PDB file of C-alpha atoms in Angstrom:
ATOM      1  CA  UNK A 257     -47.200 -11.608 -55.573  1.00 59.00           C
ATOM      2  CA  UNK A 258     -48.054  -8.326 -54.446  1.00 71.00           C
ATOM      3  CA  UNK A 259     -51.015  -6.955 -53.417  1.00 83.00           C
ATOM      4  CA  UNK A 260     -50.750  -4.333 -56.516  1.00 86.00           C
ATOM      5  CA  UNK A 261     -49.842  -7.253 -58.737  1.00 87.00           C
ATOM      6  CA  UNK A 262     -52.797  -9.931 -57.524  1.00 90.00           C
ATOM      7  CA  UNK A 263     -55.480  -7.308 -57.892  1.00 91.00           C
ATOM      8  CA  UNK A 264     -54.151  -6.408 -61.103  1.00 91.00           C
ATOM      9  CA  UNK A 265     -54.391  -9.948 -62.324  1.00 92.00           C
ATOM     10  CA  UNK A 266     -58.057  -9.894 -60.972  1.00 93.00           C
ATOM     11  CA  UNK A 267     -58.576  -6.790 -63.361  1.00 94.00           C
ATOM     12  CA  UNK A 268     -57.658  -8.603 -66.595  1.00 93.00           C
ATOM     13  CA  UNK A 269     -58.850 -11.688 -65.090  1.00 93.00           C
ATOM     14  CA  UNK A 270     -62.430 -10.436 -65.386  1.00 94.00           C
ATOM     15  CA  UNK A 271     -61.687  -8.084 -68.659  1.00 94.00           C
ATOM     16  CA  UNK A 272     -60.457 -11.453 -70.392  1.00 94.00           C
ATOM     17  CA  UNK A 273     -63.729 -13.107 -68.778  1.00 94.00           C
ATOM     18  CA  UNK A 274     -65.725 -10.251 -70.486  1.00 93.00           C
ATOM     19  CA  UNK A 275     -63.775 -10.399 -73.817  1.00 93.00           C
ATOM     20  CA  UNK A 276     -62.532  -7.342 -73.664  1.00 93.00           C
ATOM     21  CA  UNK A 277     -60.072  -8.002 -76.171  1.00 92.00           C
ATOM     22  CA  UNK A 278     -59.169  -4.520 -78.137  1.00 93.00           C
ATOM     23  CA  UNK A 279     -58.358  -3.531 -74.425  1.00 94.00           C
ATOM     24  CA  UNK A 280     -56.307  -7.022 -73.731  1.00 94.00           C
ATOM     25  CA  UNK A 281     -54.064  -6.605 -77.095  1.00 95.00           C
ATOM     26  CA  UNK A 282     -53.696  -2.718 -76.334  1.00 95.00           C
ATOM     27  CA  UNK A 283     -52.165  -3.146 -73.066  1.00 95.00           C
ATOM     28  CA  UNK A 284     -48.572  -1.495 -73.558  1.00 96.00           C
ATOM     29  CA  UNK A 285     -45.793  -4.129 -71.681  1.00 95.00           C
ATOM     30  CA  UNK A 286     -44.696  -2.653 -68.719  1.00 94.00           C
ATOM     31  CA  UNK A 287     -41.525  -0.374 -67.883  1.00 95.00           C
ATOM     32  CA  UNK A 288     -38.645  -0.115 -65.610  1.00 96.00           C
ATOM     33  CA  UNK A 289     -39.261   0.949 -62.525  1.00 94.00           C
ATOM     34  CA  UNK A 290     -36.272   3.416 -62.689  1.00 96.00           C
ATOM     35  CA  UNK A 291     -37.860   4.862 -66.002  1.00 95.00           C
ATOM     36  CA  UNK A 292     -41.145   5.956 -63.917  1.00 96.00           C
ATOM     37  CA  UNK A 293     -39.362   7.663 -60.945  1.00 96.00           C
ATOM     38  CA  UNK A 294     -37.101   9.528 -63.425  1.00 96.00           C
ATOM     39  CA  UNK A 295     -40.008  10.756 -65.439  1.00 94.00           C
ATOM     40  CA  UNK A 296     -41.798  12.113 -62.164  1.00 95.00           C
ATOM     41  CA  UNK A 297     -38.255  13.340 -60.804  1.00 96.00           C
ATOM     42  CA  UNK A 298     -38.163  15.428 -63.857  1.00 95.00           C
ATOM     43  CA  UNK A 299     -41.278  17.004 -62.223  1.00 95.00           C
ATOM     44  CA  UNK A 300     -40.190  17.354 -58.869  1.00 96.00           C
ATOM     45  CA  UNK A 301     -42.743  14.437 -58.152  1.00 97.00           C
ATOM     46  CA  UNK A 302     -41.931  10.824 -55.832  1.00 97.00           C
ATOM     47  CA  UNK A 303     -43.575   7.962 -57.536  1.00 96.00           C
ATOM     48  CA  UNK A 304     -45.785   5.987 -55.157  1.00 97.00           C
ATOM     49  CA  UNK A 305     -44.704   2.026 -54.999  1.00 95.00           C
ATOM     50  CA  UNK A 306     -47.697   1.287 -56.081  1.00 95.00           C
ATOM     51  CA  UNK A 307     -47.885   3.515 -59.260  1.00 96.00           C
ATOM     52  CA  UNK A 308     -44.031   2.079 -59.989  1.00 96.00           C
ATOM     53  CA  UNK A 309     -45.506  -1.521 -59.389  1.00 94.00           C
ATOM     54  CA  UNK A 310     -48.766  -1.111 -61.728  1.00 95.00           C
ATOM     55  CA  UNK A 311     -46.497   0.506 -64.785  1.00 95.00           C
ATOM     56  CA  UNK A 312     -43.853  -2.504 -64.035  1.00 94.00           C
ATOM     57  CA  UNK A 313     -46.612  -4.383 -64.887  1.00 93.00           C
ATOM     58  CA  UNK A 314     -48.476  -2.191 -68.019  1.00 94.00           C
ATOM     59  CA  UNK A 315     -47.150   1.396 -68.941  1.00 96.00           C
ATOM     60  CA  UNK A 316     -50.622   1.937 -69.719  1.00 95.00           C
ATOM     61  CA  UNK A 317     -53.258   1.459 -72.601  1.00 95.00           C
ATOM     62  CA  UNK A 318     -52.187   2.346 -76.687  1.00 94.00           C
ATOM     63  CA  UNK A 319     -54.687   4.425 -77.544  1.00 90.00           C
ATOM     64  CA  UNK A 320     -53.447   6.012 -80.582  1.00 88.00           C
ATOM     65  CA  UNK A 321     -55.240   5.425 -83.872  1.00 86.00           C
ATOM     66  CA  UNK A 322     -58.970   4.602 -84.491  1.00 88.00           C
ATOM     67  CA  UNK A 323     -60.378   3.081 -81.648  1.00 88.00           C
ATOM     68  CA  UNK A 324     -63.287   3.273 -79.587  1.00 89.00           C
ATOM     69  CA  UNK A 325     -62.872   4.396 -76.035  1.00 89.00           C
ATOM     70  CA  UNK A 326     -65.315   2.204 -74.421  1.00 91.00           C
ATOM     71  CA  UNK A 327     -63.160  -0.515 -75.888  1.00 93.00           C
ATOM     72  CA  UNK A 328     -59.873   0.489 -74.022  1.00 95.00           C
ATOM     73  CA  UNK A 329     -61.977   1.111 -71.008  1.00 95.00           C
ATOM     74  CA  UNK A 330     -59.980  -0.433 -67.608  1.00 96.00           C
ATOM     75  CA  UNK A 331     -63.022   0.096 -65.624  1.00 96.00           C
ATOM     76  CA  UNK A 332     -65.936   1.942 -66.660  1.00 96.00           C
ATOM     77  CA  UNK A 333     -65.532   5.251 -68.304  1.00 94.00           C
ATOM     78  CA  UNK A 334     -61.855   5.282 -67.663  1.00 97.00           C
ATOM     79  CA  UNK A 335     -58.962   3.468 -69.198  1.00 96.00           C
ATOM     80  CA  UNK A 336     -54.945   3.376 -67.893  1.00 97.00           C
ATOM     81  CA  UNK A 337     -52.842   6.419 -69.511  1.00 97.00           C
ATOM     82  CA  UNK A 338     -49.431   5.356 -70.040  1.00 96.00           C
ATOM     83  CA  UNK A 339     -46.356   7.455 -68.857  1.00 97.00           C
ATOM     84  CA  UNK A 340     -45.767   9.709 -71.373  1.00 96.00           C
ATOM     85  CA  UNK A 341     -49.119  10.335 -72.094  1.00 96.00           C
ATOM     86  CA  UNK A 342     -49.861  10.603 -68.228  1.00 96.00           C
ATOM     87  CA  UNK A 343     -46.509  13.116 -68.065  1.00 96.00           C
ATOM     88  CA  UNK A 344     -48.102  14.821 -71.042  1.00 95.00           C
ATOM     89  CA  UNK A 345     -51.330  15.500 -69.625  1.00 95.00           C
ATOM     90  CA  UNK A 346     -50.056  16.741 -66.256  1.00 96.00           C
ATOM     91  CA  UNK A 347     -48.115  19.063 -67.875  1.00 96.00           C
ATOM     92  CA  UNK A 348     -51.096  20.520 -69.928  1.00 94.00           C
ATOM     93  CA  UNK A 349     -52.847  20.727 -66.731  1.00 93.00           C
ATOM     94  CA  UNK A 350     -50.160  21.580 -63.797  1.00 93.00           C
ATOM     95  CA  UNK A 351     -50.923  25.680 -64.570  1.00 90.00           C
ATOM     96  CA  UNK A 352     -54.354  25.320 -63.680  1.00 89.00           C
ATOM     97  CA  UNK A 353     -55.860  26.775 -60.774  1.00 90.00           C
ATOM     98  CA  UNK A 354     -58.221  23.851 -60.067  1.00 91.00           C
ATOM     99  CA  UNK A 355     -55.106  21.171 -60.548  1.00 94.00           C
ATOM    100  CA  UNK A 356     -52.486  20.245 -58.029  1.00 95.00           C
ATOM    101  CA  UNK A 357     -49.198  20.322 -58.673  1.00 96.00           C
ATOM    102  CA  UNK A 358     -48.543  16.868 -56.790  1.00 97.00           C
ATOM    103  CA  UNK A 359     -51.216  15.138 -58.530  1.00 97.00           C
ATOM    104  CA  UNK A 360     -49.989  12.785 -61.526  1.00 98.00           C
ATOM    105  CA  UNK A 361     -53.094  11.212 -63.759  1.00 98.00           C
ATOM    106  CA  UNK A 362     -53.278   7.473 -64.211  1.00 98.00           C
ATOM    107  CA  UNK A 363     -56.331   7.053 -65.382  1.00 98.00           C
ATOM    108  CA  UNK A 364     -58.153   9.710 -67.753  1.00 96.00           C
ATOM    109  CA  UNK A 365     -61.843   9.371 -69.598  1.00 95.00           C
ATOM    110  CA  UNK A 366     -60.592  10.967 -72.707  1.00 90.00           C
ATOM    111  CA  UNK A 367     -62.665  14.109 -72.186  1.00 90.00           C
ATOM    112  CA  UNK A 368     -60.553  16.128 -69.428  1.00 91.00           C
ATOM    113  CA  UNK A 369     -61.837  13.924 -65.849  1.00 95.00           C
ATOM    114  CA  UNK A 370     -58.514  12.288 -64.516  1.00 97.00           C
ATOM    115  CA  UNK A 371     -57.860   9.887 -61.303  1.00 98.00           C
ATOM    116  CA  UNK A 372     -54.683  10.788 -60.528  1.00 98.00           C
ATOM    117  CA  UNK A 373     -52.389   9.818 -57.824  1.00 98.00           C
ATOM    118  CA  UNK A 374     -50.510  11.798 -55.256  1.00 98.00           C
ATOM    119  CA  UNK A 375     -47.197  12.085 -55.813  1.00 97.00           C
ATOM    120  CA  UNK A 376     -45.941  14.268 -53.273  1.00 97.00           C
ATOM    121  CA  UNK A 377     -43.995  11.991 -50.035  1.00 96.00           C
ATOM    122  CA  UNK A 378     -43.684  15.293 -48.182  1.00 96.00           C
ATOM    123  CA  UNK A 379     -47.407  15.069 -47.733  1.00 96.00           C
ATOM    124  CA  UNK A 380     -49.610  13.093 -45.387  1.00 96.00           C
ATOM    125  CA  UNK A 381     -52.191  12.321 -48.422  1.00 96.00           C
ATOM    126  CA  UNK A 382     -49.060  10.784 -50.437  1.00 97.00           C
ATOM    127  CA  UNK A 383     -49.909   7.684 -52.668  1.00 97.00           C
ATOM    128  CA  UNK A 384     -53.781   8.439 -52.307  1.00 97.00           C
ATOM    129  CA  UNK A 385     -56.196   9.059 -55.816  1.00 98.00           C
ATOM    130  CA  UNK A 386     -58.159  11.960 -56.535  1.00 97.00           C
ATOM    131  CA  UNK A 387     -60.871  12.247 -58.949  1.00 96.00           C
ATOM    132  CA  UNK A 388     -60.656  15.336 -60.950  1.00 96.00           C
ATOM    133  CA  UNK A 389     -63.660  16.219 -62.713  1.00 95.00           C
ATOM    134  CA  UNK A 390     -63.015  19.399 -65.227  1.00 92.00           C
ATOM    135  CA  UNK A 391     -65.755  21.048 -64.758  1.00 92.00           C
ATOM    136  CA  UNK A 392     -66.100  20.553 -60.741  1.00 90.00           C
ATOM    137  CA  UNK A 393     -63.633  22.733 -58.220  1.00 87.00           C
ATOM    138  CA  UNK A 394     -63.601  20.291 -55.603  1.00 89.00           C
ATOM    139  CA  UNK A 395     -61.502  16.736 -56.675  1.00 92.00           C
ATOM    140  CA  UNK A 396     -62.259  15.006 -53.549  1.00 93.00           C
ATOM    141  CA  UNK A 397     -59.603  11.762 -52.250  1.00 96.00           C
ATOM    142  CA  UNK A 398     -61.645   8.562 -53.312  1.00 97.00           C
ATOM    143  CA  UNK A 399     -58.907   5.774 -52.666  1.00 97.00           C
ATOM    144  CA  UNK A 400     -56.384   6.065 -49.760  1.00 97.00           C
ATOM    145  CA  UNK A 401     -54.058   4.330 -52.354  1.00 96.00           C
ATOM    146  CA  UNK A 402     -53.826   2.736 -55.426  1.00 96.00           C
ATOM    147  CA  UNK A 403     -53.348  -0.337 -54.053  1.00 94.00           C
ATOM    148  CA  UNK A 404     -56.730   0.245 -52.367  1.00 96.00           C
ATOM    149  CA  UNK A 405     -58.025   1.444 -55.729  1.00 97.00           C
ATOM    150  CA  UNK A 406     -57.137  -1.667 -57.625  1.00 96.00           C
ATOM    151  CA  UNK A 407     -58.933  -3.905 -54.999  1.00 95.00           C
ATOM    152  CA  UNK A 408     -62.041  -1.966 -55.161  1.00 97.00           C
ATOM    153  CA  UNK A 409     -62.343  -2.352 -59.041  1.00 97.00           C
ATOM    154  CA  UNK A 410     -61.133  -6.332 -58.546  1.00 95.00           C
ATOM    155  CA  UNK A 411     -63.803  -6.739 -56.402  1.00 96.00           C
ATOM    156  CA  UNK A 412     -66.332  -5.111 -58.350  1.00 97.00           C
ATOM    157  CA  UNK A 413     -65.894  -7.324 -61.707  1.00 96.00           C
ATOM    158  CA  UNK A 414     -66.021 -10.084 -59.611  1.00 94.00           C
ATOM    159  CA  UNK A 415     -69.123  -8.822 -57.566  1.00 95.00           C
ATOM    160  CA  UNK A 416     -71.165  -8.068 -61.132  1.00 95.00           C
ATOM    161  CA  UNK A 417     -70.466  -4.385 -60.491  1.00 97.00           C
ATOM    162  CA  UNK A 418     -69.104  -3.912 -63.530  1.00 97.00           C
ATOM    163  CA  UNK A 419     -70.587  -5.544 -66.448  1.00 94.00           C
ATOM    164  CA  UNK A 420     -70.874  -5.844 -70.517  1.00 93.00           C
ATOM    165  CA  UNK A 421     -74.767  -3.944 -71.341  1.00 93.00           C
ATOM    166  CA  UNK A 422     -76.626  -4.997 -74.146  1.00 93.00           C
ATOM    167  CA  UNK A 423     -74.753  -2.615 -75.906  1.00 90.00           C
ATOM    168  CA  UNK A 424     -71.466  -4.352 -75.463  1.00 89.00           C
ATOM    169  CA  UNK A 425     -70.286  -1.351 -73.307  1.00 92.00           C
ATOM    170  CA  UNK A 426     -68.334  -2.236 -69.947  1.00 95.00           C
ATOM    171  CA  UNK A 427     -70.704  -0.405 -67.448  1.00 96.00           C
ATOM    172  CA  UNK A 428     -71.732  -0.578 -63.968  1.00 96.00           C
ATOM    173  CA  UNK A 429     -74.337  -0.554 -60.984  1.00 96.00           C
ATOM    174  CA  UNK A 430     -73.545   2.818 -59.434  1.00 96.00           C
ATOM    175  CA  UNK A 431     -75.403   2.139 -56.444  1.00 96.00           C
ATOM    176  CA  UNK A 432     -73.917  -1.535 -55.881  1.00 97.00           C
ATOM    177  CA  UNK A 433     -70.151   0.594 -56.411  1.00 97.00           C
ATOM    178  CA  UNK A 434     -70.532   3.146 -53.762  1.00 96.00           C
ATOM    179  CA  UNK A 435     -71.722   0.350 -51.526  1.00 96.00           C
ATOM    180  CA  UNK A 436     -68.856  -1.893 -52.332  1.00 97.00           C
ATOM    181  CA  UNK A 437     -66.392   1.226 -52.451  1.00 96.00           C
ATOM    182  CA  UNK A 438     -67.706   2.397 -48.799  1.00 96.00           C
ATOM    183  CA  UNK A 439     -67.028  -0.859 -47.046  1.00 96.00           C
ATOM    184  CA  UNK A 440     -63.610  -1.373 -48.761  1.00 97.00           C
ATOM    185  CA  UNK A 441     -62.589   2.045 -48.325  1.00 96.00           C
ATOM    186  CA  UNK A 442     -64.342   3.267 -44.904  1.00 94.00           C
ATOM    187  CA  UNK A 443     -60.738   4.899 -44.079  1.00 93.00           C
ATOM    188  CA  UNK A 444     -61.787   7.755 -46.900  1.00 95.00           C
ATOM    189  CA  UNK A 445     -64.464  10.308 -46.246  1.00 93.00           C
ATOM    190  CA  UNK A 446     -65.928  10.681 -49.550  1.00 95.00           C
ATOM    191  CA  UNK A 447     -67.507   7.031 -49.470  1.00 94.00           C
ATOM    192  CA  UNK A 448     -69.607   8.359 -45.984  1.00 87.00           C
ATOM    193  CA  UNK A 449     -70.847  10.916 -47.303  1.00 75.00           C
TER     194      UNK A 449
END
């Protein structure tokens, strides 16, 4: 097992733990790896292994239909986009000025904010995340990788970072995150800050 794969498992580990269930049975099964570098070939993009390895395992969340976001939430106030719908959204947002042509979303809050992986091998940030935040102009590097990423978030559900609130909302201790996220990730200037 991969490190990609074993802190996935971790992930829905802890969202089984915490019953997140509409999120569990909305998981789409995963694709061929070919299917995802074709897709970002298309683009002129290079799929990270890591991005290939996480939509081998789940081409991202269903969330067509009536449903709730908080309930298809991966981590808190984001959920996993699948291919198309990540393909669909970078192409909506490739002309704008604040949007990078290398960047490919994987994870979107529903309401324009994106992390999105870089998919660009001719670059030295290649296979690091961004956080792009529609109404900021800077979309800083948070994660090195996604594999780096996917451990953070692991380790926060099974930290208590993340958390069901009275509410039955999947939150978290923003404090206790950057903490976490600055000793996991002290290769990434944003967490120093």
């Amino acid at each position: 097992m991969t490190s990609v794969s074993r802190a996935l498992t971790d992930v829905l580990g802890a969202l089984t733990r915490l019953e997140r269930l509409v999120l569990l049975e909305r998981l789409r099964p995963g694709r061929e790896a070919a299917s995802v570098r074709d897709a970002l070939a298309t683009r002129a993009l290079t799929a990270p292994p890591a991005l290939v390895e996480l939509l081998e395992c789940h081409d991202g969340t269903d969330a067509t239909g009536e449903v709730n976001l908080d309930d298809i939430h991966f981590f808190p106030g984001f959920y996993l986009l699948s291919l198309p719908d990540a393909v669909a959204d970078y192409d909506e947002f490739v002309g704008d000025e604040r949007w990078d042509r290398a960047w490919l979303p994987v994870f979107a809050n529903g309401g324009g904010d994106f992390y999105a992986v870089v998919c660009d091998d001719a670059r030295d940030d290649y296979g690091s995340v961004v956080h792009f935040r529609i109404d900021d102009s800077e979309h800083p590097i948070e994660f090195g990788s996604l594999r780096a990423m996917l451990e953070t978030l692991a380790a926060a559900f099974v930290r208590g970072v993340f958390y069901i609130d009275r509410s039955a909302y999947l939150e978290m201790d923003d404090m206790q995150f950057a903490a976490l996220a600055a000793t996991m990730n002290d290769d990434v200037a944003y967490w120093s800050e």
